[in-house]
mmCIF file of C-alpha atoms and ligand atoms in Angstrom:
data_model
loop_
_atom_site.group_PDB
_atom_site.id
_atom_site.type_symbol
_atom_site.label_atom_id
_atom_site.label_comp_id
_atom_site.label_asym_id
_atom_site.label_seq_id
_atom_site.Cartn_x
_atom_site.Cartn_y
_atom_site.Cartn_z
ATOM 1 C CA UNK D 216 -13.722 8.348 -24.553
ATOM 2 C CA UNK D 217 -12.052 9.275 -21.326
ATOM 3 C CA UNK D 218 -8.299 9.770 -21.365
ATOM 4 C CA UNK D 219 -6.161 6.750 -20.253
ATOM 5 C CA UNK D 220 -3.642 8.080 -17.805
ATOM 6 C CA UNK D 221 0.023 7.137 -17.897
ATOM 7 C CA UNK D 222 2.250 6.611 -14.874
ATOM 8 C CA UNK D 223 5.949 6.740 -15.415
ATOM 9 C CA UNK D 224 7.908 4.248 -13.289
ATOM 10 C CA UNK D 225 9.410 5.740 -10.192
ATOM 11 C CA UNK D 226 8.164 6.661 -6.693
ATOM 12 C CA UNK D 227 4.502 6.102 -5.918
ATOM 13 C CA UNK D 228 2.677 7.022 -2.747
ATOM 14 C CA UNK D 229 1.202 3.994 -1.049
ATOM 15 C CA UNK D 230 -1.654 5.732 0.798
ATOM 16 C CA UNK D 231 -2.154 3.333 3.695
ATOM 17 C CA UNK D 232 -1.276 3.340 7.351
ATOM 18 C CA UNK D 233 -1.581 -0.456 7.687
ATOM 19 C CA UNK D 234 1.966 -2.047 7.860
ATOM 20 C CA UNK D 235 0.637 -5.367 6.551
ATOM 21 C CA UNK D 236 -0.678 -3.564 3.416
ATOM 22 C CA UNK D 237 2.450 -1.344 3.040
ATOM 23 C CA UNK D 238 4.571 -4.520 2.763
ATOM 24 C CA UNK D 239 2.264 -6.261 0.296
ATOM 25 C CA UNK D 240 1.777 -3.069 -1.862
ATOM 26 C CA UNK D 241 5.549 -2.374 -1.810
ATOM 27 C CA UNK D 242 6.238 -5.936 -3.137
ATOM 28 C CA UNK D 243 3.605 -5.600 -5.834
ATOM 29 C CA UNK D 244 4.825 -2.145 -6.789
ATOM 30 C CA UNK D 245 8.447 -3.100 -6.690
ATOM 31 C CA UNK D 246 7.845 -6.021 -9.064
ATOM 32 C CA UNK D 247 6.135 -3.627 -11.447
ATOM 33 C CA UNK D 248 8.997 -1.104 -11.448
ATOM 34 C CA UNK D 249 7.673 1.380 -8.853
ATOM 35 C CA UNK D 250 9.121 2.284 -5.479
ATOM 36 C CA UNK D 251 6.452 2.645 -2.770
ATOM 37 C CA UNK D 252 6.776 5.489 -0.377
ATOM 38 C CA UNK D 253 4.338 5.101 2.504
ATOM 39 C CA UNK D 254 1.783 7.506 3.856
ATOM 40 C CA UNK D 255 3.578 7.397 7.167
ATOM 41 C CA UNK D 256 6.983 8.377 5.587
ATOM 42 C CA UNK D 257 5.287 11.350 4.107
ATOM 43 C CA UNK D 258 3.493 12.246 7.249
ATOM 44 C CA UNK D 259 0.071 12.071 5.453
ATOM 45 C CA UNK D 260 -3.079 12.323 7.674
ATOM 46 C CA UNK D 261 -5.370 9.263 7.907
ATOM 47 C CA UNK D 262 -8.686 10.427 6.426
ATOM 48 C CA UNK D 263 -11.930 9.279 8.084
ATOM 49 C CA UNK D 264 -13.548 6.391 5.975
ATOM 50 C CA UNK D 265 -17.000 7.957 5.524
ATOM 51 C CA UNK D 266 -18.105 5.983 2.366
ATOM 52 C CA UNK D 267 -20.330 2.926 2.491
ATOM 53 C CA UNK D 268 -18.412 0.957 -0.215
ATOM 54 C CA UNK D 269 -14.903 -0.364 -0.573
ATOM 55 C CA UNK D 270 -14.550 1.619 -3.655
ATOM 56 C CA UNK D 271 -15.857 4.861 -2.063
ATOM 57 C CA UNK D 272 -13.298 4.516 0.736
ATOM 58 C CA UNK D 273 -10.491 3.604 -1.493
ATOM 59 C CA UNK D 274 -11.076 6.659 -3.692
ATOM 60 C CA UNK D 275 -11.394 9.016 -0.776
ATOM 61 C CA UNK D 276 -8.118 7.790 0.677
ATOM 62 C CA UNK D 277 -6.298 7.967 -2.703
ATOM 63 C CA UNK D 278 -7.577 11.460 -3.537
ATOM 64 C CA UNK D 279 -6.684 12.815 -0.107
ATOM 65 C CA UNK D 280 -3.152 11.496 -0.406
ATOM 66 C CA UNK D 281 -2.597 12.562 -3.978
ATOM 67 C CA UNK D 282 -3.819 16.101 -3.310
ATOM 68 C CA UNK D 283 -1.752 16.485 -0.104
ATOM 69 C CA UNK D 284 1.417 14.852 -1.605
ATOM 70 C CA UNK D 285 1.011 16.597 -4.903
ATOM 71 C CA UNK D 286 1.758 13.353 -6.726
ATOM 72 C CA UNK D 287 -0.118 10.147 -7.743
ATOM 73 C CA UNK D 288 -1.198 8.006 -4.869
ATOM 74 C CA UNK D 289 -2.497 4.370 -4.560
ATOM 75 C CA UNK D 290 -4.870 3.475 -1.785
ATOM 76 C CA UNK D 291 -6.340 0.146 -0.746
ATOM 77 C CA UNK D 292 -9.678 -0.487 0.911
ATOM 78 C CA UNK D 293 -10.188 -4.088 1.684
ATOM 79 C CA UNK D 294 -11.906 -6.465 4.103
ATOM 80 C CA UNK D 295 -13.349 -9.871 4.863
ATOM 81 C CA UNK D 296 -16.906 -10.463 3.693
ATOM 82 C CA UNK D 297 -18.461 -13.524 5.301
ATOM 83 C CA UNK D 298 -21.418 -15.284 3.466
ATOM 84 C CA UNK D 299 -22.831 -16.455 6.825
ATOM 85 C CA UNK D 300 -22.854 -12.941 8.169
ATOM 86 C CA UNK D 301 -24.515 -11.270 5.123
ATOM 87 C CA UNK D 302 -21.179 -9.813 4.031
ATOM 88 C CA UNK D 303 -19.959 -8.551 7.472
ATOM 89 C CA UNK D 304 -17.517 -7.309 8.621
ATOM 90 C CA UNK D 305 -16.951 -6.009 5.058
ATOM 91 C CA UNK D 306 -15.978 -2.336 5.025
ATOM 92 C CA UNK D 307 -15.959 -2.448 8.807
ATOM 93 C CA UNK D 308 -13.147 -5.102 8.924
ATOM 94 C CA UNK D 309 -10.666 -2.798 10.506
ATOM 95 C CA UNK D 310 -13.244 -1.264 12.812
ATOM 96 C CA UNK D 311 -14.160 -4.709 14.201
ATOM 97 C CA UNK D 312 -10.612 -4.823 15.686
ATOM 98 C CA UNK D 313 -11.207 -1.604 17.652
ATOM 99 C CA UNK D 314 -8.775 1.212 18.345
ATOM 100 C CA UNK D 315 -6.288 -1.349 19.734
ATOM 101 C CA UNK D 316 -6.320 -3.165 16.431
ATOM 102 C CA UNK D 317 -6.966 -6.407 18.235
ATOM 103 C CA UNK D 318 -7.525 -8.836 15.462
ATOM 104 C CA UNK D 319 -7.739 -11.889 17.848
ATOM 105 C CA UNK D 320 -10.898 -10.197 19.145
ATOM 106 C CA UNK D 321 -12.104 -9.438 15.696
ATOM 107 C CA UNK D 322 -11.612 -13.068 14.521
ATOM 108 C CA UNK D 323 -13.430 -14.239 17.633
ATOM 109 C CA UNK D 324 -16.320 -11.902 16.789
ATOM 110 C CA UNK D 325 -16.524 -13.489 13.295
ATOM 111 C CA UNK D 326 -16.567 -16.954 14.821
ATOM 112 C CA UNK D 327 -19.178 -16.003 17.460
ATOM 113 C CA UNK D 328 -21.316 -14.480 14.736
ATOM 114 C CA UNK D 329 -21.144 -17.607 12.567
ATOM 115 C CA UNK D 330 -22.137 -19.774 15.663
ATOM 116 C CA UNK D 331 -25.167 -17.577 16.190
ATOM 117 C CA UNK D 332 -26.225 -18.121 12.533
ATOM 118 C CA UNK D 333 -25.830 -21.927 12.811
ATOM 119 C CA UNK D 334 -28.862 -23.574 11.174
ATOM 120 C CA UNK D 335 -31.137 -26.123 13.062
ATOM 121 C CA UNK D 336 -29.313 -28.944 11.396
ATOM 122 C CA UNK D 337 -25.978 -27.716 12.806
ATOM 123 C CA UNK D 338 -24.643 -26.225 9.454
ATOM 124 C CA UNK D 339 -22.307 -23.264 9.756
ATOM 125 C CA UNK D 340 -21.806 -21.294 6.520
ATOM 126 C CA UNK D 341 -18.010 -20.847 6.407
ATOM 127 C CA UNK D 342 -17.665 -19.445 2.926
ATOM 128 C CA UNK D 343 -16.095 -16.007 2.732
ATOM 129 C CA UNK D 344 -14.267 -13.580 0.444
ATOM 130 C CA UNK D 345 -11.565 -11.187 0.842
ATOM 131 C CA UNK D 346 -12.251 -8.052 -1.236
ATOM 132 C CA UNK D 347 -9.787 -5.330 -2.201
ATOM 133 C CA UNK D 348 -10.358 -2.165 -4.201
ATOM 134 C CA UNK D 349 -7.197 -0.336 -5.257
ATOM 135 C CA UNK D 350 -7.636 3.335 -6.301
ATOM 136 C CA UNK D 351 -5.063 5.280 -8.070
ATOM 137 C CA UNK D 352 -5.505 9.042 -7.911
ATOM 138 C CA UNK D 353 -3.851 12.011 -9.414
ATOM 139 C CA UNK D 354 -3.496 15.436 -7.734
ATOM 140 C CA UNK D 355 -5.999 16.990 -10.239
ATOM 141 C CA UNK D 356 -8.762 14.745 -8.951
ATOM 142 C CA UNK D 357 -8.709 12.023 -11.590
ATOM 143 C CA UNK D 358 -9.064 8.533 -10.042
ATOM 144 C CA UNK D 359 -9.172 4.991 -11.382
ATOM 145 C CA UNK D 360 -10.331 1.920 -9.360
ATOM 146 C CA UNK D 361 -9.744 -1.852 -9.645
ATOM 147 C CA UNK D 362 -11.372 -4.644 -7.687
ATOM 148 C CA UNK D 363 -10.003 -8.046 -6.711
ATOM 149 C CA UNK D 364 -11.853 -10.873 -4.864
ATOM 150 C CA UNK D 365 -10.618 -14.174 -3.581
ATOM 151 C CA UNK D 366 -13.053 -16.809 -2.323
ATOM 152 C CA UNK D 367 -12.242 -19.149 0.537
ATOM 153 C CA UNK D 368 -13.371 -20.935 3.717
ATOM 154 C CA UNK D 369 -13.199 -19.741 7.380
ATOM 155 C CA UNK D 370 -11.516 -22.021 9.867
ATOM 156 C CA UNK D 371 -11.449 -22.091 13.610
ATOM 157 C CA UNK D 372 -9.169 -21.940 15.652
ATOM 158 C CA UNK D 373 -6.900 -19.390 13.893
ATOM 159 C CA UNK D 374 -3.726 -20.939 12.333
ATOM 160 C CA UNK D 375 -0.391 -19.299 11.603
ATOM 161 C CA UNK D 376 1.437 -16.099 12.533
ATOM 162 C CA UNK D 377 2.369 -14.835 9.115
ATOM 163 C CA UNK D 378 0.553 -12.039 7.351
ATOM 164 C CA UNK D 379 -1.915 -9.760 9.182
ATOM 165 C CA UNK D 380 -5.479 -9.059 10.064
ATOM 166 C CA UNK D 381 -7.858 -11.889 9.459
ATOM 167 C CA UNK D 382 -5.241 -14.145 7.569
ATOM 168 C CA UNK D 383 -5.144 -16.793 10.297
ATOM 169 C CA UNK D 384 -8.771 -17.871 9.760
ATOM 170 C CA UNK D 385 -8.959 -17.722 5.933
ATOM 171 C CA UNK D 386 -8.102 -20.643 3.649
ATOM 172 C CA UNK D 387 -8.278 -19.544 -0.018
ATOM 173 C CA UNK D 388 -10.005 -21.916 -2.506
ATOM 174 C CA UNK D 389 -7.769 -24.704 -3.714
ATOM 175 C CA UNK D 390 -5.408 -24.436 -0.671
ATOM 176 C CA UNK D 391 -5.237 -26.210 2.667
ATOM 177 C CA UNK D 392 -3.132 -23.652 4.551
ATOM 178 C CA UNK D 393 -4.571 -20.378 6.007
ATOM 179 C CA UNK D 394 -3.111 -17.061 4.666
ATOM 180 C CA UNK D 395 -1.583 -16.848 8.134
ATOM 181 C CA UNK D 396 0.379 -20.034 7.554
ATOM 182 C CA UNK D 397 1.761 -19.092 4.237
ATOM 183 C CA UNK D 398 4.964 -17.270 3.675
ATOM 184 C CA UNK D 399 4.580 -13.879 2.006
ATOM 185 C CA UNK D 400 5.814 -15.228 -1.434
ATOM 186 C CA UNK D 401 3.075 -17.823 -1.458
ATOM 187 C CA UNK D 402 0.236 -15.619 -0.035
ATOM 188 C CA UNK D 403 0.716 -12.521 -2.124
ATOM 189 C CA UNK D 404 -0.016 -13.849 -5.689
ATOM 190 C CA UNK D 405 -3.198 -15.539 -4.297
ATOM 191 C CA UNK D 406 -4.619 -12.401 -2.767
ATOM 192 C CA UNK D 407 -7.510 -10.053 -3.594
ATOM 193 C CA UNK D 408 -4.776 -7.366 -3.492
ATOM 194 C CA UNK D 409 -2.711 -9.015 -6.298
ATOM 195 C CA UNK D 410 -5.841 -9.620 -8.456
ATOM 196 C CA UNK D 411 -6.789 -5.857 -8.202
ATOM 197 C CA UNK D 412 -3.124 -4.915 -8.826
ATOM 198 C CA UNK D 413 -3.051 -7.031 -12.078
ATOM 199 C CA UNK D 414 -6.055 -5.110 -13.369
ATOM 200 C CA UNK D 415 -4.332 -1.806 -12.523
ATOM 201 C CA UNK D 416 -1.169 -2.965 -14.422
ATOM 202 C CA UNK D 417 -3.322 -3.963 -17.353
ATOM 203 C CA UNK D 418 -4.904 -0.409 -17.347
ATOM 204 C CA UNK D 419 -1.510 1.290 -17.171
ATOM 205 C CA UNK D 420 -0.159 -0.965 -19.922
ATOM 206 C CA UNK D 421 -3.032 0.276 -22.121
HETATM 207 P P1 ITT K 728 -5.672 2.002 5.675
HETATM 208 O O1 ITT K 728 -7.127 2.478 5.616
HETATM 209 O O2 ITT K 728 -4.709 3.002 6.271
HETATM 210 O O3 ITT K 728 -5.214 1.365 4.414
HETATM 211 P P2 ITT K 728 -6.927 -0.055 7.362
HETATM 212 O O4 ITT K 728 -6.296 -1.178 8.165
HETATM 213 O O5 ITT K 728 -7.764 0.915 8.150
HETATM 214 O O6 ITT K 728 -5.633 0.764 6.758
HETATM 215 P P3 ITT K 728 -9.103 -0.907 5.744
HETATM 216 O O7 ITT K 728 -10.056 0.173 6.235
HETATM 217 O O8 ITT K 728 -9.120 -1.136 4.283
HETATM 218 O O9 ITT K 728 -7.552 -0.535 6.143
HETATM 219 O O10 ITT K 728 -9.352 -2.196 6.527
HETATM 220 C C1 ITT K 728 -9.207 -3.449 6.026
HETATM 221 C C2 ITT K 728 -8.971 -4.434 7.093
HETATM 222 O O11 ITT K 728 -9.290 -5.763 6.562
HETATM 223 C C3 ITT K 728 -7.571 -4.491 7.525
HETATM 224 O O12 ITT K 728 -7.336 -3.744 8.693
HETATM 225 C C4 ITT K 728 -7.255 -5.982 7.697
HETATM 226 O O13 ITT K 728 -7.397 -6.359 8.955
HETATM 227 C C5 ITT K 728 -8.310 -6.681 6.803
HETATM 228 N N1 ITT K 728 -7.633 -7.142 5.607
HETATM 229 C C6 ITT K 728 -7.570 -6.588 4.413
HETATM 230 N N2 ITT K 728 -6.722 -7.308 3.589
HETATM 231 C C7 ITT K 728 -6.328 -8.398 4.342
HETATM 232 C C8 ITT K 728 -5.459 -9.415 4.097
HETATM 233 O O14 ITT K 728 -4.780 -9.546 2.969
HETATM 234 N N3 ITT K 728 -5.192 -10.271 5.052
HETATM 235 C C9 ITT K 728 -5.771 -10.208 6.306
HETATM 236 N N4 ITT K 728 -6.614 -9.163 6.573
HETATM 237 C C10 ITT K 728 -6.856 -8.338 5.656
#
């Protein structure tokens, strides 16, 4: 049996440079009794995402931050996986927005891709998932990972200016608003990130 790690409530490094994620992780951590301190506040470098899975990238980000900061760190690797695009952009979700982080262009790229894949009877497969892997790493190299997935439908044109990234084109199952139209309090509990975080909390609770 491998040892189940404990994490005393207190400060925890949120190893992300994405402000949208910092906000959501801070809210989740705050509700669980932790105070998030961001990678930017600690001046942590942004490691290159060289793995070919969400989990691989989440673990390398968490381990790099934990080792540099000398304290436990939580990293998030996430993205939009479109059924009609064989799972793209997936782990390349941030990279589709380019160095300018232009998510209007990235969303347009998704829509253009779906149009190309339209079947002869005019069907566009608009099903998609948001995927998140949260990895919690300790400075000694121990790491635990948790996955959350939320299914939904892609809409066009984009709707709403809340949230970040691909939120304006994603309507989660059972809802009519896009994540971009939802206020943070409504979006957060429905997310891939909250689902992964619940698994992390269950792990820590033993
Ligand atoms: P870090 O690596 O520093 O955490 P990043 O933005 O590069 O920041 P990722 O490599 O995990 O993070 O890229 C995931 C992208 O997927 C992210 O930039 C968002 O655009 C998108 N994404 C993830 N979760 C999302 C959410 O809840 N709503 C909208 N878009 C999301």
